Amino acid sequence: MIRPALLLGGLLGLLAPALPALAEAPDPNMLYNRHCAICHGVSRLGGIGPALLPDNLSRLKHDEAVSVIRDGRPATQMPAYRELLAEEEVLALAEWIFTPPEHEPSWEAADILASHEVRHPYGSLPDAPVFEVEDLKNLFIVVEIGDHHVSLLDGDRFERITRFPSRYALHGGPKYSPDGRYVYFGSRDGWVTKYDIYNLAVTAEVRAGINMRNIAVSADGRYVLAGNYLPHSLVLLDARDLDLIAVIPVEGLDGETSRVSAVYTAPPRNSFVAALRDIPEVWEIRWPEQRAEGDEAIVGDFALHRMEAPDYLDDFFFDQQYRYIVGAARGGQGGQVFDMDAERKVADLPLEGMPHLGAGITWELDGRRVMAIPHIDKGQVSVFDMSDWSLITHLETDGPGFFMRSHENSPYAWVDVFFGPHHDRIHVIDKQSLEIVETLIPEPGKTAAHVEFDRRGETLLLSIWDDDGYLLKLDANTLEELDRMPMRKPSGKYNVWNKTQYEEGTSH
Ligand code: DHE
């Protein structure tokens, strides 16, 4: 008996000479323009969909891109293309979005101005909240990266006040105005969004760059600074309506331009500090009242103060006075302490690999202040004495961690095991004995990460970092579970009080 497949193969063999030699390879550029450009922008810069440029997609795996194009993305406007595109076209498109464009895209002041939208001008909305809570300072903002939403929670009742869509892929902590009424979000695609918590409304938005790292809000609440990878720039905005004040090109003393790793606000200095990835300098942006002799003018009376560093310094941790910066040196060469007053390096730290300095926290131990830092590439928490920068201990954990948190009123510091087989574990460290006293596995197989305390440090929220995830509310002292709230891959949580008071147990 002849099997059908063989029969078909035979017939095709006979027909072969009559068929065209080879079907043409799909043209991803043409496919992009036909199917994708309308949402993702003609130059792949993004529109209602995210930018599709390799740097913006660095955290998306190739296979994931294939399945998003083929099957769509649930709970978003991204449709499934499996009926419209052949499999090889899907594969070609997925490959193509990870290749750099022929011409490096630009984002100038004119683009920033054109993207600016003010929905509710500063001062036009009522000053009283439209909802009732016991304590406006005990609210939490939670970023849900699963479907790009944000939730606002009443921290006392553990209830959701509202949930609203965010820009695609928010990154870095949202930043509050000093009074806690407004919160500013930064997205990896460069969008800065201002939200009025009292009126539950987005008031203004602007796109500061194509690939942005994070934003900072000045301690006096007047300015917002955005730091970009692409273009190599800092963008200074008026915090009221996000009006553009200045685009500051990042160019070193040697003429090299640089990506911005991150920007920070330095409250006691009333300035911004920028970590730069490609030049060995630390930049401080000062405004009129702080301007000093020798500073370079930016615009009006804003000034740039450059500090030459002995090495490239990345991913900063600050002491509480914002005098010292601990930065990771390039290529895993350890950490360095840089004195911003004396403008020189004062210590080297034995921090091999990739310390996650941005997640560092501090506390009092035997009358001295210590800082603790997790590592992204090894199961270790490093604890240093900040009075002389000596190493106290490297604490072994069950795998590399990403976030650390504590609270002045809590005896414990929390560190997750974000990477590796034990990503469902979270360690509880006794801040005095420097020992892991408990390891929780809240949901076997699911990542448990990022803790945030309520304003009093009595309870805490922990993310079960999954599309069908949830927030766990725990008693901060007994570690007992108190409640849960379903969420779509909740990532960071930010308590108004802890953030606006620069609580010692939280990163800023
Ligand atoms: Fe982050 C904060 C850098 C990847 C979630 N991350 C920060 C900050 C920096 C930083 C410098 C502090 C800025 C701030 O809060 O304003 N992050 C980096 C990286 O260099 C890295 C390793 C690679 C990258 O692609 O950028 C990186 N970060 C991630 C992720 O993959 C995470 C887990 C998921 C995501 O959303 O992208 C992630 N980063 C976060 C979060 C914060 C953050 C939730 C805020 C932490 C906080 O508690 O304040």
XYZ file of C-alpha atoms and ligand atoms in Angstrom:
557
model
C 0.000 0.000 0.000
C 1.281 3.458 -0.841
C 1.065 5.876 2.076
C -0.544 9.303 1.217
C 2.530 11.334 2.278
C 4.736 9.367 -0.059
C 2.204 9.699 -2.818
C 2.121 13.466 -2.307
C 5.914 13.611 -2.201
C 6.061 11.691 -5.437
C 3.549 13.955 -7.121
C 5.397 17.065 -5.976
C 8.589 15.569 -7.346
C 6.921 15.202 -10.729
C 5.542 18.725 -10.600
C 8.767 20.312 -9.302
C 10.122 21.664 -12.578
C 6.874 23.593 -13.115
C 7.027 25.353 -9.682
C 8.935 28.626 -9.086
C 12.514 27.853 -7.874
C 12.179 29.140 -4.287
C 9.576 31.230 -2.489
C 11.035 34.701 -1.830
C 12.343 35.332 1.685
C 9.997 37.545 3.702
C 10.846 41.259 3.719
C 10.554 42.277 7.387
C 10.877 45.981 6.631
C 7.873 45.827 4.323
C 5.954 43.636 6.803
C 6.744 46.083 9.588
C 5.473 49.052 7.602
C 2.316 47.202 6.636
C 1.398 45.675 9.988
C 3.335 47.261 12.842
C 4.234 50.866 12.044
C 0.784 52.195 12.813
C 1.174 51.338 16.513
C 4.948 51.069 16.965
C 5.875 54.151 14.899
C 7.369 54.494 11.424
C 10.935 54.571 12.733
C 10.294 51.886 15.381
C 10.314 54.627 18.024
C 7.017 53.539 19.529
C 3.495 54.935 19.474
C 0.591 53.352 21.272
C 2.845 50.285 21.280
C 6.390 50.229 22.640
C 9.533 51.150 20.706
C 10.892 48.145 18.789
C 14.608 48.872 18.902
C 17.211 46.385 20.175
C 18.181 48.415 23.244
C 14.562 48.943 24.237
C 13.927 45.212 23.875
C 16.936 44.051 25.837
C 14.797 42.207 28.386
C 12.543 40.501 25.830
C 13.693 37.052 24.785
C 13.615 36.206 21.076
C 11.151 33.322 21.614
C 8.886 35.614 23.573
C 8.910 38.127 20.700
C 7.915 35.341 18.300
C 4.981 34.283 20.460
C 3.827 37.875 21.047
C 3.730 38.515 17.269
C 2.077 35.189 16.575
C -0.361 35.018 19.505
C -0.718 38.631 20.657
C -0.314 39.930 24.187
C -3.266 39.355 26.521
C -4.817 42.428 28.148
C -3.107 44.796 25.687
C -3.929 46.111 22.231
C -1.333 43.828 20.624
C -3.337 41.452 18.367
C -2.365 37.957 17.229
C -0.926 37.831 13.707
C -1.080 34.084 13.205
C -3.932 34.374 10.657
C -2.293 37.211 8.731
C 1.344 36.191 8.674
C 3.029 32.950 7.732
C 5.312 31.418 10.362
C 8.454 32.443 8.448
C 7.165 36.023 8.299
C 6.626 36.014 12.061
C 10.146 34.679 12.559
C 11.641 37.235 10.166
C 9.876 40.100 11.937
C 10.971 38.867 15.362
C 14.562 38.683 14.151
C 14.421 42.091 12.524
C 13.213 44.055 15.551
C 16.368 42.961 17.381
C 18.634 44.388 14.660
C 19.746 48.027 14.904
C 18.085 50.452 12.484
C 20.156 51.780 9.582
C 20.214 55.281 11.021
C 20.436 55.917 14.760
C 17.135 57.511 15.709
C 17.247 60.991 17.179
C 15.127 62.657 19.818
C 15.649 66.404 19.971
C 14.071 69.209 21.954
C 11.486 69.641 19.170
C 10.405 65.978 19.558
C 10.129 66.386 23.312
C 8.032 69.513 22.908
C 5.802 67.829 20.310
C 5.149 64.892 22.657
C 4.184 67.090 25.593
C 0.565 66.907 26.705
C -0.970 68.730 29.640
C -4.362 67.286 30.541
C -4.931 69.220 33.751
C -2.707 72.275 34.159
C -1.032 72.624 37.547
C -3.452 74.146 40.059
C -6.602 73.392 38.035
C -7.755 70.347 40.039
C -9.222 70.383 43.573
C -6.780 70.175 46.490
C -8.779 67.627 48.521
C -8.612 63.899 47.755
C -11.647 62.409 45.990
C -11.429 59.300 48.231
C -11.377 58.767 51.967
C -8.527 57.135 53.832
C -7.274 57.327 57.385
C -3.742 58.320 56.445
C -2.719 59.850 53.118
C 0.909 59.161 53.954
C 0.332 55.446 54.226
C -0.720 54.968 50.610
C 1.193 52.617 48.332
C 1.762 52.813 44.611
C 2.255 49.349 43.077
C 3.607 48.847 39.569
C 2.105 45.829 37.811
C 4.410 44.999 34.922
C 2.327 41.996 33.792
C -0.174 44.178 31.973
C 1.417 47.611 32.460
C -0.894 48.988 35.107
C -0.485 50.806 38.383
C -2.511 50.276 41.541
C -3.016 52.768 44.336
C -3.571 51.100 47.711
C -4.810 52.269 51.065
C -2.023 50.911 53.271
C -4.121 50.799 56.439
C -7.095 48.868 55.075
C -5.086 47.045 52.385
C -7.672 48.012 49.777
C -7.245 49.100 46.187
C -8.361 52.690 45.647
C -7.853 52.602 41.900
C -6.003 50.817 39.105
C -4.992 52.592 35.910
C -2.988 51.803 32.757
C 0.619 52.945 32.665
C 2.997 53.491 29.791
C 4.671 50.310 28.546
C 7.458 48.993 30.818
C 7.807 51.426 33.690
C 11.239 51.131 35.244
C 12.825 52.455 38.421
C 10.825 53.575 41.392
C 8.024 56.082 40.768
C 8.931 59.343 42.517
C 6.619 61.356 44.762
C 6.366 65.110 45.164
C 7.515 66.061 48.700
C 3.899 66.385 49.944
C 2.987 62.972 48.469
C 0.156 64.338 46.319
C 1.764 63.717 42.943
C 3.666 60.743 41.636
C 5.915 60.721 38.583
C 6.561 57.589 36.516
C 9.325 56.895 34.009
C 9.059 54.253 31.270
C 11.901 52.507 29.470
C 10.629 54.090 26.246
C 11.218 57.560 27.639
C 7.778 58.632 28.830
C 7.484 60.724 31.965
C 3.967 60.738 33.398
C 2.685 62.911 36.223
C -0.278 61.585 38.191
C -2.382 63.483 40.726
C -3.146 60.972 43.487
C -5.770 63.225 45.104
C -7.768 63.456 41.859
C -6.838 60.018 40.486
C -5.852 61.591 37.172
C -2.868 61.811 34.848
C -2.156 65.525 34.621
C 0.737 65.709 32.151
C 3.018 63.559 30.021
C 6.103 64.072 27.936
C 8.535 61.790 26.136
C 12.035 62.716 27.273
C 13.979 60.153 25.256
C 13.886 56.966 23.229
C 15.504 54.691 25.791
C 15.327 56.137 29.278
C 16.811 54.759 32.507
C 14.887 56.510 35.238
C 13.736 59.845 36.610
C 14.372 61.830 39.790
C 12.293 64.552 41.430
C 14.137 67.322 43.239
C 13.798 67.384 47.018
C 11.997 70.723 46.809
C 9.563 69.235 44.289
C 10.235 71.837 41.615
C 12.090 69.850 38.982
C 12.171 66.450 37.329
C 15.306 65.048 35.719
C 15.272 62.168 33.233
C 18.403 60.196 32.315
C 18.641 58.565 28.877
C 20.617 55.817 27.199
C 19.355 57.041 23.846
C 20.008 59.792 23.034
C 22.947 60.493 25.356
C 21.170 63.197 27.308
C 19.673 64.441 30.530
C 16.328 66.159 30.271
C 15.332 68.746 32.849
C 11.615 69.405 33.295
C 9.476 71.767 35.334
C 7.632 69.503 37.781
C 4.390 71.474 37.578
C 3.340 70.555 34.027
C 6.474 68.751 32.786
C 7.456 71.703 30.600
C 10.884 71.292 29.079
C 13.568 73.424 30.746
C 16.677 72.020 29.097
C 18.095 69.122 27.146
C 21.607 68.565 28.487
C 23.815 66.602 26.079
C 26.080 64.264 28.025
C 29.571 64.883 26.770
C 32.690 64.294 28.845
C 35.747 66.485 29.183
C 37.431 64.313 26.563
C 34.627 64.957 24.065
C 33.167 61.420 24.374
C 29.419 61.226 24.785
C 27.899 58.894 27.350
C 24.800 56.972 28.249
C 23.255 57.931 31.577
C 23.078 54.970 33.964
C 20.721 56.650 36.393
C 19.774 59.981 37.950
C 19.198 60.642 41.638
C 17.991 63.466 43.802
C 20.371 64.504 46.610
C 18.112 66.180 49.195
C 20.688 67.747 51.559
C 22.561 69.179 48.573
C 19.336 70.206 46.839
C 20.723 68.982 43.568
C 20.584 66.066 41.146
C 23.435 63.610 40.699
C 23.888 61.600 37.497
C 25.769 58.310 37.111
C 27.330 58.086 33.674
C 28.087 54.797 31.980
C 30.766 55.699 29.440
C 32.810 58.538 30.916
C 34.716 58.685 34.233
C 32.816 61.645 35.623
C 30.065 62.243 38.161
C 27.693 65.074 37.282
C 25.793 67.265 39.667
C 23.003 69.476 38.340
C 22.485 72.482 40.559
C 19.836 75.119 40.394
C 20.073 78.844 40.865
C 20.488 78.943 44.658
C 23.194 76.261 44.744
C 25.246 77.400 41.824
C 28.942 77.754 42.613
C 31.909 79.360 40.939
C 33.344 77.216 38.189
C 30.030 75.512 37.352
C 29.081 75.412 33.692
C 25.878 77.187 32.754
C 23.126 74.944 31.359
C 20.214 77.270 30.882
C 19.181 80.327 32.879
C 20.854 79.893 36.238
C 20.956 76.097 36.173
C 24.467 74.791 36.323
C 26.414 71.625 35.693
C 29.129 70.716 38.158
C 31.458 68.035 36.796
C 33.484 65.836 39.093
C 36.257 63.807 37.542
C 36.286 60.268 38.901
C 39.249 57.893 38.858
C 37.136 55.273 37.069
C 33.744 54.760 35.479
C 31.202 54.767 38.293
C 27.861 53.130 37.829
C 24.731 52.287 39.819
C 25.032 54.509 42.904
C 24.402 54.092 46.585
C 24.495 57.267 48.732
C 25.172 57.726 52.406
C 22.359 59.487 54.252
C 24.083 62.885 54.092
C 24.620 62.492 50.360
C 28.279 63.235 50.734
C 29.590 59.829 49.690
C 28.689 57.851 46.611
C 29.391 54.159 46.436
C 29.643 53.240 42.776
C 30.351 49.980 40.990
C 33.484 50.186 38.909
C 33.329 48.938 35.342
C 33.793 45.256 34.525
C 33.238 43.891 38.025
C 36.392 45.516 39.362
C 34.858 46.170 42.761
C 33.224 49.188 44.315
C 34.567 52.648 45.027
C 33.619 55.318 47.513
C 33.687 58.812 46.069
C 33.574 61.878 48.316
C 31.484 64.522 46.541
C 32.741 67.317 48.826
C 36.414 66.572 48.364
C 35.777 65.327 44.810
C 38.017 62.307 45.138
C 37.937 58.573 45.732
C 38.329 57.732 49.416
C 38.041 53.941 49.464
C 37.918 50.779 47.389
C 35.390 48.134 48.364
C 35.816 44.395 47.853
C 32.647 44.044 45.809
C 33.410 41.606 43.045
C 30.936 40.748 40.340
C 27.789 42.803 40.128
C 26.739 44.428 43.388
C 23.281 45.947 43.040
C 24.161 49.195 44.735
C 20.879 50.888 43.873
C 19.153 48.357 46.153
C 21.442 48.984 49.125
C 20.049 49.940 52.525
C 21.529 51.118 55.838
C 20.900 50.662 59.569
C 22.512 51.145 62.972
C 24.562 48.255 64.336
C 26.379 48.647 67.674
C 26.397 52.417 67.368
C 27.777 52.485 63.834
C 26.015 52.788 60.514
C 26.266 49.866 58.150
C 25.194 49.410 54.565
C 24.061 46.133 53.027
C 24.063 45.333 49.327
C 22.841 42.295 47.354
C 24.688 40.951 44.314
C 23.087 40.233 40.958
C 25.525 37.492 40.019
C 26.163 35.641 43.253
C 24.303 34.529 46.339
C 25.723 37.085 48.678
C 24.801 40.150 50.705
C 27.793 42.359 51.551
C 27.706 44.393 54.753
C 30.086 47.339 55.260
C 30.877 49.652 58.154
C 30.229 53.114 56.760
C 32.507 54.877 59.239
C 35.644 53.436 57.631
C 34.158 51.469 54.696
C 35.555 48.211 56.049
C 33.872 44.938 55.209
C 31.935 43.411 58.100
C 30.735 40.285 56.344
C 29.634 38.660 53.109
C 26.430 36.828 54.007
C 25.763 33.683 51.940
C 22.259 33.493 50.418
C 20.454 30.853 48.345
C 21.145 32.726 45.099
C 21.709 36.180 43.594
C 19.288 38.812 44.850
C 17.875 41.992 43.339
C 16.114 43.997 46.040
C 16.696 44.653 49.746
C 14.372 46.396 52.142
C 13.979 47.198 55.790
C 12.469 49.885 57.989
C 13.869 51.850 60.894
C 11.327 50.161 63.208
C 11.954 46.634 61.978
C 14.568 44.238 63.370
C 14.790 42.538 59.972
C 16.185 43.230 56.524
C 14.690 41.326 53.589
C 16.540 40.136 50.512
C 15.087 38.128 47.650
C 16.703 35.322 45.681
C 15.682 36.735 42.334
C 17.819 34.557 40.078
C 18.434 30.838 39.861
C 16.545 27.756 40.977
C 15.588 29.232 44.365
C 13.856 32.332 43.023
C 10.773 31.458 45.065
C 12.675 32.069 48.314
C 13.103 35.229 50.310
C 15.503 35.638 53.221
C 14.890 37.452 56.471
C 18.116 38.803 58.002
C 18.452 39.792 61.643
C 19.927 43.297 61.465
C 21.892 42.846 64.702
C 23.259 39.293 64.446
C 23.669 39.572 60.653
C 22.276 36.083 60.266
C 19.523 34.746 58.067
C 16.895 33.856 60.633
C 14.126 32.765 58.275
C 13.727 31.781 54.627
C 10.193 31.944 53.317
C 8.837 30.153 50.245
C 5.440 31.817 49.909
C 4.483 30.111 46.598
C 6.714 27.244 45.427
C 7.988 27.828 41.880
C 7.010 31.494 41.729
C 9.415 34.382 42.224
C 8.959 36.174 45.537
C 10.601 39.587 45.372
C 10.620 43.202 46.468
C 9.354 44.064 49.908
C 7.927 47.385 51.058
C 6.959 48.276 54.605
C 4.025 50.394 55.717
C 4.963 53.764 57.168
C 5.289 52.422 60.721
C 7.256 49.326 59.766
C 4.635 47.024 61.310
C 3.455 45.210 58.186
C 4.976 44.644 54.790
C 3.959 43.839 51.245
C 5.788 41.215 49.197
C 5.302 40.599 45.447
C 4.575 37.193 44.003
C 6.121 38.198 40.701
C 3.890 36.325 38.271
C 1.274 37.147 35.636
C -1.242 35.552 37.947
C 0.557 36.893 40.943
C -0.449 38.726 44.068
C 0.715 40.879 46.902
C 1.233 39.180 50.210
C 0.676 41.242 53.308
C 2.769 39.972 56.225
C 3.206 40.935 59.820
C 6.686 42.476 59.827
C 7.540 41.019 63.250
C 5.866 37.594 63.385
C 6.201 37.069 59.586
C 2.654 35.682 59.629
C 0.519 36.060 56.487
C -2.265 38.602 56.984
C -3.828 38.987 53.551
C -3.342 38.750 49.778
C -4.431 40.797 46.783
C -4.338 39.402 43.214
C -2.169 41.380 40.788
C -0.628 41.023 37.331
C 3.075 40.527 37.986
C 3.430 43.144 40.709
C 6.995 44.485 40.773
C 7.883 47.464 42.946
C 5.754 48.915 45.727
C 6.302 52.390 47.122
C 4.959 53.729 50.382
C 4.357 57.494 50.367
C 5.782 58.079 53.846
C 8.855 55.886 53.439
C 9.709 57.443 50.117
C 9.054 61.091 50.935
C 10.883 60.803 54.287
C 13.851 58.970 52.744
C 13.356 56.146 55.230
C 16.700 54.410 55.891
C 15.449 50.951 54.942
C 14.465 51.829 51.391
C 16.322 52.793 48.219
C 15.649 56.184 46.663
Fe 16.037 47.960 37.600
C 15.379 50.352 39.980
C 18.975 49.521 36.905
C 16.804 45.462 35.408
C 13.058 46.442 38.278
N 17.007 49.600 38.325
C 16.533 50.482 39.280
C 17.457 51.559 39.424
C 18.478 51.338 38.549
C 18.186 50.102 37.867
C 19.726 52.201 38.338
C 17.314 52.733 40.399
C 16.592 53.838 39.701
C 15.320 54.344 40.334
O 14.657 53.643 41.103
O 14.962 55.483 40.000
N 17.628 47.527 36.412
C 18.739 48.289 36.308
C 19.687 47.658 35.415
O 20.804 48.129 35.068
C 19.156 46.332 35.060
C 19.988 45.249 35.765
C 19.223 46.013 33.559
C 18.273 46.817 32.728
O 17.723 46.249 31.777
O 18.053 47.981 32.969
C 17.755 46.413 35.646
N 15.093 46.254 36.954
C 15.572 45.395 36.040
C 14.646 44.318 35.786
O 14.794 43.372 34.955
C 13.524 44.474 36.732
C 13.588 43.334 37.763
C 12.145 44.387 36.065
C 11.779 45.619 35.278
O 10.745 46.190 35.579
O 12.543 46.003 34.368
C 13.874 45.816 37.370
N 14.519 48.317 38.894
C 13.389 47.565 39.009
C 12.554 48.125 40.052
C 13.230 49.241 40.562
C 14.459 49.345 39.799
C 11.209 47.545 40.528
C 12.818 50.150 41.710
C 13.283 49.539 42.980
C 12.911 50.288 44.210
O 12.452 49.637 45.133
O 13.060 51.511 44.286
